[in-house]
Short mmCIF file of C-alpha atoms and ligand atoms in Angstrom, two decimals:
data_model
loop_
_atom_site.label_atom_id
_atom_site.label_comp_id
_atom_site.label_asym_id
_atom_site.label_seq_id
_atom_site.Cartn_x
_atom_site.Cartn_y
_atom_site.Cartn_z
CA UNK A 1 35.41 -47.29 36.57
CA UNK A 2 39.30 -48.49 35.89
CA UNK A 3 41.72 -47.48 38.52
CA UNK A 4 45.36 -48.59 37.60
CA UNK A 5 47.53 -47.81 40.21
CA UNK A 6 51.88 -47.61 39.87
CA UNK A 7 53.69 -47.95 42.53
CA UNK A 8 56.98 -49.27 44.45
CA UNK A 9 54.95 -50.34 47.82
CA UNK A 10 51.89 -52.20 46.13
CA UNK A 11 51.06 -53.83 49.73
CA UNK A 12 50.47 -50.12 50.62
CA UNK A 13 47.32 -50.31 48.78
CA UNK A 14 45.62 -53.90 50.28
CA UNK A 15 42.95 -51.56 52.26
CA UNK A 16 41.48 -50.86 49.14
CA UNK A 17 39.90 -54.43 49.06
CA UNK A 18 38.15 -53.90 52.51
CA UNK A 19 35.10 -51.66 53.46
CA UNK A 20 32.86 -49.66 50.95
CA UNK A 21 35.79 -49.75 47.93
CA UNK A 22 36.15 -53.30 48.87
CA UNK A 23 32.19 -53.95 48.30
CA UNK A 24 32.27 -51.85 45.50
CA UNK A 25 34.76 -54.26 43.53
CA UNK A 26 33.07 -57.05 44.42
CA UNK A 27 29.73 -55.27 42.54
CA UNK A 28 31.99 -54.93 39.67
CA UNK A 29 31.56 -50.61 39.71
CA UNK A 30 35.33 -50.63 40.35
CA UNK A 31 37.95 -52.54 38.49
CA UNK A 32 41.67 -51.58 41.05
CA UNK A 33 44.47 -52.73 39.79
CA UNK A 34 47.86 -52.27 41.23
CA UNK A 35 51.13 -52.47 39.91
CA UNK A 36 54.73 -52.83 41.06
CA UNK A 37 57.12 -50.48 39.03
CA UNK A 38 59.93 -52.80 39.76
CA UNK A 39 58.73 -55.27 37.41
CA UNK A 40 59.40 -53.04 34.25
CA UNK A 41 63.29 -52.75 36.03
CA UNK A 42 65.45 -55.06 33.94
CA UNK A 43 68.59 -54.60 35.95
CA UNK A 44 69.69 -57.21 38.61
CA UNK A 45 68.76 -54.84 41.59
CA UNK A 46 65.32 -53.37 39.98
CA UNK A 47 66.62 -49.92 40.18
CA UNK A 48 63.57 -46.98 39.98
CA UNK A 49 66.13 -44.07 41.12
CA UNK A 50 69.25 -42.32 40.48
CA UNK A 51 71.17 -39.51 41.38
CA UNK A 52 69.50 -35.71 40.54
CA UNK A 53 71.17 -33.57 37.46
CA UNK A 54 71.89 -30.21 38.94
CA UNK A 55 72.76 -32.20 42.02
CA UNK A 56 71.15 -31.51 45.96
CA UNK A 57 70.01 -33.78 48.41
CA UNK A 58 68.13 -37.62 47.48
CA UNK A 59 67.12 -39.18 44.35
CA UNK A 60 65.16 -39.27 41.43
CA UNK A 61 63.07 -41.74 39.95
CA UNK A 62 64.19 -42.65 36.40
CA UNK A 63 61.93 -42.57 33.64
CA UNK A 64 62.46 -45.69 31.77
CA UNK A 65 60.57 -48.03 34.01
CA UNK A 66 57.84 -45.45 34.34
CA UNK A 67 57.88 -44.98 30.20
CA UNK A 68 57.26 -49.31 30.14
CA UNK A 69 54.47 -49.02 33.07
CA UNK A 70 52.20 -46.35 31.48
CA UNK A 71 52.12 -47.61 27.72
CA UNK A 72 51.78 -51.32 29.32
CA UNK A 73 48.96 -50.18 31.26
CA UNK A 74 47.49 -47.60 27.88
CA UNK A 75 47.75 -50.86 25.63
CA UNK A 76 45.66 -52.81 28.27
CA UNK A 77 42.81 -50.15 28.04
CA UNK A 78 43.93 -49.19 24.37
CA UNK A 79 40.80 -51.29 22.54
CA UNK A 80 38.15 -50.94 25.00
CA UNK A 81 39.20 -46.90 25.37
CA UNK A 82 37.70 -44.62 22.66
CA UNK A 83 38.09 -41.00 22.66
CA UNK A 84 40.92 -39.08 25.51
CA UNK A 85 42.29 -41.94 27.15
CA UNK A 86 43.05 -41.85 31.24
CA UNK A 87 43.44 -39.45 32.99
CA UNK A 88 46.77 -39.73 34.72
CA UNK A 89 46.90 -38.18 38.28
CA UNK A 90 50.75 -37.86 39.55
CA UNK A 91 50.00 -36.94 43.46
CA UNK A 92 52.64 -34.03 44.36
CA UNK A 93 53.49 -31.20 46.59
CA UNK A 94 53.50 -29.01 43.86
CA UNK A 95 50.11 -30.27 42.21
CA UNK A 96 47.32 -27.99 42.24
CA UNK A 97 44.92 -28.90 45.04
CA UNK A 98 42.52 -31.81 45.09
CA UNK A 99 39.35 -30.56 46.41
CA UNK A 100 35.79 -32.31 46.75
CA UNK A 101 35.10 -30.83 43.45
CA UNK A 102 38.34 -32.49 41.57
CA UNK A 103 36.26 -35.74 43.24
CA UNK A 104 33.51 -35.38 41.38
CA UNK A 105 35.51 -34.46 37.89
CA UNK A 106 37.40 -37.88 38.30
CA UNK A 107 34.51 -39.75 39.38
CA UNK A 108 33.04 -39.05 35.76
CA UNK A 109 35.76 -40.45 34.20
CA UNK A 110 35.91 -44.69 32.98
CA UNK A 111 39.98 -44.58 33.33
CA UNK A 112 42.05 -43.41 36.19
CA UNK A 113 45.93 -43.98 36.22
CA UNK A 114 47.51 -42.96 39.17
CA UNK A 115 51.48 -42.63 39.46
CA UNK A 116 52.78 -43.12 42.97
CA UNK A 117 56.48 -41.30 42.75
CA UNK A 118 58.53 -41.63 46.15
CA UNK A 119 62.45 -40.00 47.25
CA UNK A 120 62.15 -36.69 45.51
CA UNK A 121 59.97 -37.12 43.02
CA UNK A 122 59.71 -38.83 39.54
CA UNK A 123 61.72 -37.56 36.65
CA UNK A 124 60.03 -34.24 34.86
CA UNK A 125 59.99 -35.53 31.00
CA UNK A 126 57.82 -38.65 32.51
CA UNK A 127 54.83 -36.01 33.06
CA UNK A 128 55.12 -34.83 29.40
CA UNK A 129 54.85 -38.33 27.94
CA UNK A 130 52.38 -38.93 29.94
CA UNK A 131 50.38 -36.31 28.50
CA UNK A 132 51.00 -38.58 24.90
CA UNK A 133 48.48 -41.09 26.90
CA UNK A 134 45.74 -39.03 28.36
CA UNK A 135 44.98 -36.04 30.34
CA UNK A 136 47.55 -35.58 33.21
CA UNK A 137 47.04 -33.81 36.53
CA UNK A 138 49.67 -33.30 39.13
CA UNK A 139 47.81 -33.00 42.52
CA UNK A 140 48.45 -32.05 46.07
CA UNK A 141 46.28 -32.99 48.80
CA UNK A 142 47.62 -30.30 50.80
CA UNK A 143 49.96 -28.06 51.80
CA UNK A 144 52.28 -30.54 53.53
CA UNK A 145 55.17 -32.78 52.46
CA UNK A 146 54.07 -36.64 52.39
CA UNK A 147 57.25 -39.37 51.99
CA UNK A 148 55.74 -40.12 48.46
CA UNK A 149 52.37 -40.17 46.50
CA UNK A 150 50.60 -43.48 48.19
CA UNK A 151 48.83 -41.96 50.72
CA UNK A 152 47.50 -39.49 48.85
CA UNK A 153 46.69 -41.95 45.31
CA UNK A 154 44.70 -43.76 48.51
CA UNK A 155 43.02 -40.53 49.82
CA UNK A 156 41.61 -39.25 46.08
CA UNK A 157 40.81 -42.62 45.01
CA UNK A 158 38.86 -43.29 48.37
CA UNK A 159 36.83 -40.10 47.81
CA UNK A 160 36.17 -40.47 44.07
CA UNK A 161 35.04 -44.23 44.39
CA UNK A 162 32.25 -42.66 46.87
CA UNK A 163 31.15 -40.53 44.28
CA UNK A 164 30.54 -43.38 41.99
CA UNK A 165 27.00 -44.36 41.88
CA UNK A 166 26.25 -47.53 43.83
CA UNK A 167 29.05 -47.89 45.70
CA UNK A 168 27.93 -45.62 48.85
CA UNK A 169 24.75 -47.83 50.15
CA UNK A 170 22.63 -44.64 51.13
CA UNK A 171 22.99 -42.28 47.96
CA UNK A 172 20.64 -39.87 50.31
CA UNK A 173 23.71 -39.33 52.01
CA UNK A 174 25.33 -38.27 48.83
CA UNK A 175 22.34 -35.75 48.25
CA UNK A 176 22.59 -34.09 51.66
CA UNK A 177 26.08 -33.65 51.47
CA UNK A 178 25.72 -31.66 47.69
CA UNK A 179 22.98 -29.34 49.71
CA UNK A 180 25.56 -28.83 52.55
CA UNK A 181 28.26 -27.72 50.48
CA UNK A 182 30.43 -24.72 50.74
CA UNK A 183 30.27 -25.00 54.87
CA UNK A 184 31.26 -27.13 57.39
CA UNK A 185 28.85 -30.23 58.60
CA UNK A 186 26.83 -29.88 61.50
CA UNK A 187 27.31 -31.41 64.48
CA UNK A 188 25.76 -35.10 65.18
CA UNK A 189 24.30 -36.79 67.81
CA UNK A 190 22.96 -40.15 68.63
CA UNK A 191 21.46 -42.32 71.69
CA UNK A 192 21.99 -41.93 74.58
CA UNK A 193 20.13 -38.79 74.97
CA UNK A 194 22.47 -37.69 78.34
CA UNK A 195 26.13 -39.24 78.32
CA UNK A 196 28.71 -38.25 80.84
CA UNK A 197 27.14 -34.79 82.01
CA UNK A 198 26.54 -33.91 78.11
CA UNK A 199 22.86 -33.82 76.74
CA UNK A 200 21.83 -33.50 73.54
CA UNK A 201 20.50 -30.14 72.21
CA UNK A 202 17.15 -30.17 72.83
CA UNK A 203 16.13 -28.82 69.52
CA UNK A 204 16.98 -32.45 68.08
CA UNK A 205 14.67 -34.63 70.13
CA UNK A 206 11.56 -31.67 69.37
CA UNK A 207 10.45 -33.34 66.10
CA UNK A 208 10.37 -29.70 64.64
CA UNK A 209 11.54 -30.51 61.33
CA UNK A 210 12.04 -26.97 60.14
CA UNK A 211 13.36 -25.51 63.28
CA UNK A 212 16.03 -28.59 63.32
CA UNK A 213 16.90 -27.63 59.90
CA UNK A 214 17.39 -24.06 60.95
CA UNK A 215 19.27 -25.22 63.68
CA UNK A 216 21.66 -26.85 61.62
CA UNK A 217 22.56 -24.57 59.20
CA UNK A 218 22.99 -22.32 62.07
CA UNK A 219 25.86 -24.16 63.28
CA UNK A 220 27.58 -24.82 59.77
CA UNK A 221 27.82 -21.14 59.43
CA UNK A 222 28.88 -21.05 62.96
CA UNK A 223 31.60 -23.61 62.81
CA UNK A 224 32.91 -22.28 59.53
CA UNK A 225 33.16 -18.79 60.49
CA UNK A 226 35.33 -19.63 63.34
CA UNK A 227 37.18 -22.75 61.98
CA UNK A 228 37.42 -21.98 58.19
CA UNK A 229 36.43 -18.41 57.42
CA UNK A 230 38.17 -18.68 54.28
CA UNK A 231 35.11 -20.39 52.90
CA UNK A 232 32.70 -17.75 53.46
CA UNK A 233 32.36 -14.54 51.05
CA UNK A 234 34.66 -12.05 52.43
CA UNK A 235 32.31 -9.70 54.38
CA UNK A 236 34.29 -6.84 53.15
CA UNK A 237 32.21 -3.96 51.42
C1 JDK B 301 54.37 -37.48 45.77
C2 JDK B 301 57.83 -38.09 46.59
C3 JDK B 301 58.16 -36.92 48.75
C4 JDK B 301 58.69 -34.86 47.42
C5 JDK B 301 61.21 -32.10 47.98
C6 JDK B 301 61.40 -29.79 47.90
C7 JDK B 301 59.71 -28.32 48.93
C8 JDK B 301 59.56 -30.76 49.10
C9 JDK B 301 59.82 -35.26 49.49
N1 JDK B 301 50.16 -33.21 49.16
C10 JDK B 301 51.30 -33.92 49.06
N2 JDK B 301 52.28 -33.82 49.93
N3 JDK B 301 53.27 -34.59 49.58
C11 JDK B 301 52.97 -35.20 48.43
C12 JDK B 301 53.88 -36.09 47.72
C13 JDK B 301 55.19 -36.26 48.17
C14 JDK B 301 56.07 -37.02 47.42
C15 JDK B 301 55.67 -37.63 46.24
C16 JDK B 301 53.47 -36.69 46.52
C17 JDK B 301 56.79 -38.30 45.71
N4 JDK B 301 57.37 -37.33 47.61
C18 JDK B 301 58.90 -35.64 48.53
C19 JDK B 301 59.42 -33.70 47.25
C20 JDK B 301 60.35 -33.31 48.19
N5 JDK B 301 60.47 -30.90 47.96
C21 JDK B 301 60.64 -28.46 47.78
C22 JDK B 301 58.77 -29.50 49.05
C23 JDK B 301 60.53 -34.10 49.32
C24 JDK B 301 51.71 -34.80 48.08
#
């Protein structure tokens, strides 16, 4: 998979050449590529924002230098991309919400162009010709105001490269968590057997397979009820 990634605060984004991501480009599953808007500025200060229409408080990033970064970055692919082209993923607090599900969407996709906006956004028509170059989709991680879309480009692109076979080194892992879904994990535990006053639950060291499996999705339904009963069925009627 491509991931071309536009931003103001490229350094933001070394991390992604460390750990499992790191490994994975190294494998060659992942091709990350990051670029600095400034350098499709042409003016002596490398301007990205200006001053909102309508007025109100901060600025605006201009469109131009966003225009020159995405076709730069479609003619790159352009040849070697048949059929829809990216999809373009513009983080935002008024995207709909990435979820474990949007993960897996993206991580069957061969292009990925995400657009890093900072003050107060990016400049509305740049969504719209974006949508001239592939499949856009504003997203929000949450319901909470970041400073600008890096953290959260780093956050989806971090669990989508997961996704992407070979790049997690125990795809069992991968399997479990696809039967767990819906609920909260269980809790884990690992040696020693008595730490600090705390022991283990019993139930773990029996070597009853089943009964640990009961166990277990015991305490998913447990945790979610009281942590996150919005992701059971409503018990109503
Ligand atoms: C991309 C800039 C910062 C955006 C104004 C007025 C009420 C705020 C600051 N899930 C999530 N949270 N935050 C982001 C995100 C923030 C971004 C950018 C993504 C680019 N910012 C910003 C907008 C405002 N807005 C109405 C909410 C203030 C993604």
């Amino acid at each position: 998979m491509r991931i071309d990634v536009v931003t103001i605060f490229p350094s933001f984004f070394d991390v992604l050449g460390v750990s499992l991501l790191g490994k994975a480009q190294g494998k060659g599953l992942l091709d990350i590529r990051v670029h600095d808007l400034r350098e499709w500025t042409h003016d002596r200060h490398r301007t990205v924002d200006d001053t909102p229409y309508g007025g109100g408080a901060g600025m605006v990033m201009k469109p131009e230098p966003w225009g020159e970064a995405l076709d730069a970055i479609a003619a790159s692919a352009g040849a070697s991309e048949a059929g829809p082209g990216p999809v373009l993923v513009f983080p935002s607090p008024a995207g709909e919400v990435f979820t474990q599900a949007t993960a897996r969407e993206l991580a069957g996709e061969s292009h990925l162009v995400f657009g890093c906006g900072r003050y107060e956004g990016i400049d509305e028509r740049v969504f719209a010709y974006a949508a001239t170059l592939g499949r856009v989709r504003l997203m929000s991680l949450g319901d909470y105001v970041l400073n600008g879309g890096e953290v959260a480009s780093m956050a989806m692109i971090e669990a989508i490269g997961r996704l992407i076979p070979g790049v997690v080194g125990n795809p069992e892992s991968l399997v479990e968590e696809s039967h767990e879904e819906g609920l909260l994990e269980y809790p884990s535990y690992t040696k020693p057997a008595s730490w600090r006053g705390q022991d283990v639950p019993p139930i773990l060291l029996s070597g009853n397979h089943g009964a640990i499996a009961a166990w277990r999705h015991d305490q998913q339904v447990e945790r979610t009820r009281m942590r996150r009963p919005d992701l059971l069925p409503d018990a109503r009627d």
